[in-house]
Amino acid sequence: MATTKDGIRVIIYDQEYHMKGALDPEYIETLARYLDSKMRSIAGRTRTVGSLRVAVLAGLNIADEYHLLKAKYENTTKEVNQKVDEYNEALDQILKHAL
């Protein structure tokens, strides 16, 4: 990673990219390393040599991870909301009898 006045330079799958934006440069580097590792892993497993094909497969892999985590998050949120509702009902019952 190299930070310049024009942004940050990262290497992904042996290609150099210059990026600008409001994101923290260390975070951008983390994302670049993650994508690079995904691409290299997929290239090693599939024997695919075309960088575009490897990038598309990496994108699909990352999209799958995202959707699995999103579903888990939504399920957890639903369970937490159900518990909060149960506790609110119990608390309402306790307070109703206390008054």
CSV table of C-alpha atoms in Angstrom, one decimal:
chain,number,residue,atom,x,y,z
A,1,MET,CA,0.0,0.0,0.0
A,2,ALA,CA,1.2,3.5,-0.8
A,3,THR,CA,-0.6,6.6,0.2
A,4,THR,CA,-0.1,9.7,-1.9
A,5,LYS,CA,-1.8,13.1,-2.2
A,6,ASP,CA,-4.0,11.6,-4.9
A,7,GLY,CA,-5.2,8.7,-2.8
A,8,ILE,CA,-3.9,5.2,-2.2
A,9,ARG,CA,-2.3,2.6,-4.4
A,10,VAL,CA,-3.2,-1.1,-3.9
A,11,ILE,CA,-2.2,-4.3,-5.7
A,12,ILE,CA,-5.0,-6.8,-6.4
A,13,TYR,CA,-4.1,-10.0,-8.3
A,14,ASP,CA,-0.9,-8.4,-9.6
A,15,GLN,CA,-2.7,-5.3,-10.9
A,16,GLU,CA,-2.1,-1.9,-9.5
A,17,TYR,CA,-5.1,0.3,-8.7
A,18,HIS,CA,-5.1,3.9,-7.6
A,19,MET,CA,-8.1,4.8,-5.4
A,20,LYS,CA,-9.5,7.9,-3.9
A,21,GLY,CA,-12.3,8.4,-1.5
A,22,ALA,CA,-13.4,9.1,2.0
A,23,LEU,CA,-12.6,5.6,3.3
A,24,ASP,CA,-9.7,5.1,5.7
A,25,PRO,CA,-6.6,4.0,3.6
A,26,GLU,CA,-6.0,1.1,6.0
A,27,TYR,CA,-9.5,-0.1,5.5
A,28,ILE,CA,-9.1,0.1,1.7
A,29,GLU,CA,-5.9,-2.0,2.0
A,30,THR,CA,-7.7,-4.6,4.1
A,31,LEU,CA,-10.4,-4.8,1.4
A,32,ALA,CA,-7.8,-5.1,-1.3
A,33,ARG,CA,-5.9,-7.9,0.5
A,34,TYR,CA,-9.2,-9.7,1.1
A,35,LEU,CA,-10.2,-9.5,-2.6
A,36,ASP,CA,-6.6,-10.5,-3.7
A,37,SER,CA,-6.7,-13.6,-1.4
A,38,LYS,CA,-10.1,-14.6,-2.7
A,39,MET,CA,-9.0,-14.3,-6.3
A,40,ARG,CA,-5.8,-16.2,-5.7
A,41,SER,CA,-7.7,-19.0,-3.8
A,42,ILE,CA,-10.2,-19.3,-6.6
A,43,ALA,CA,-7.5,-19.3,-9.3
A,44,GLY,CA,-5.6,-22.0,-7.4
A,45,ARG,CA,-8.7,-24.2,-7.0
A,46,THR,CA,-10.2,-23.8,-10.5
A,47,ARG,CA,-7.1,-23.5,-12.6
A,48,THR,CA,-8.7,-20.5,-14.2
A,49,VAL,CA,-6.1,-18.1,-15.6
A,50,GLY,CA,-8.2,-15.2,-17.0
A,51,SER,CA,-8.2,-12.4,-14.4
A,52,LEU,CA,-11.8,-11.4,-15.4
A,53,ARG,CA,-13.1,-14.9,-14.9
A,54,VAL,CA,-11.3,-15.1,-11.5
A,55,ALA,CA,-12.7,-11.7,-10.5
A,56,VAL,CA,-16.3,-12.7,-11.4
A,57,LEU,CA,-15.9,-16.0,-9.5
A,58,ALA,CA,-14.5,-14.1,-6.5
A,59,GLY,CA,-17.4,-11.6,-6.7
A,60,LEU,CA,-19.9,-14.4,-6.7
A,61,ASN,CA,-18.1,-16.0,-3.7
A,62,ILE,CA,-18.1,-12.7,-1.8
A,63,ALA,CA,-21.8,-12.1,-2.7
A,64,ASP,CA,-22.6,-15.6,-1.3
A,65,GLU,CA,-20.7,-14.8,1.9
A,66,TYR,CA,-22.6,-11.5,2.2
A,67,HIS,CA,-26.0,-13.0,1.7
A,68,LEU,CA,-25.3,-15.8,4.2
A,69,LEU,CA,-24.2,-13.2,6.8
A,70,LYS,CA,-27.2,-11.0,5.9
A,71,ALA,CA,-29.6,-13.9,6.4
A,72,LYS,CA,-28.0,-14.8,9.7
A,73,TYR,CA,-28.2,-11.1,10.9
A,74,GLU,CA,-31.8,-10.9,9.9
A,75,ASN,CA,-32.6,-14.1,11.7
A,76,THR,CA,-30.8,-13.0,14.8
A,77,THR,CA,-32.5,-9.6,14.7
A,78,LYS,CA,-35.9,-11.3,14.4
A,79,GLU,CA,-35.1,-13.6,17.4
A,80,VAL,CA,-33.9,-10.6,19.5
A,81,ASN,CA,-37.1,-8.6,18.6
A,82,GLN,CA,-39.2,-11.6,19.6
A,83,LYS,CA,-37.4,-11.8,23.0
A,84,VAL,CA,-37.8,-8.1,23.6
A,85,ASP,CA,-41.5,-8.4,22.9
A,86,GLU,CA,-41.8,-11.3,25.3
A,87,TYR,CA,-39.9,-9.4,28.0
A,88,ASN,CA,-42.0,-6.2,27.4
A,89,GLU,CA,-45.2,-8.3,27.9
A,90,ALA,CA,-43.9,-9.9,31.1
A,91,LEU,CA,-42.8,-6.5,32.4
A,92,ASP,CA,-46.2,-5.0,31.6
A,93,GLN,CA,-47.9,-7.9,33.5
A,94,ILE,CA,-45.7,-7.4,36.5
A,95,LEU,CA,-46.2,-3.7,36.6
A,96,LYS,CA,-50.0,-4.1,36.1
A,97,HIS,CA,-50.2,-6.3,39.2
A,98,ALA,CA,-47.9,-4.1,41.2
A,99,LEU,CA,-50.1,-1.0,40.8
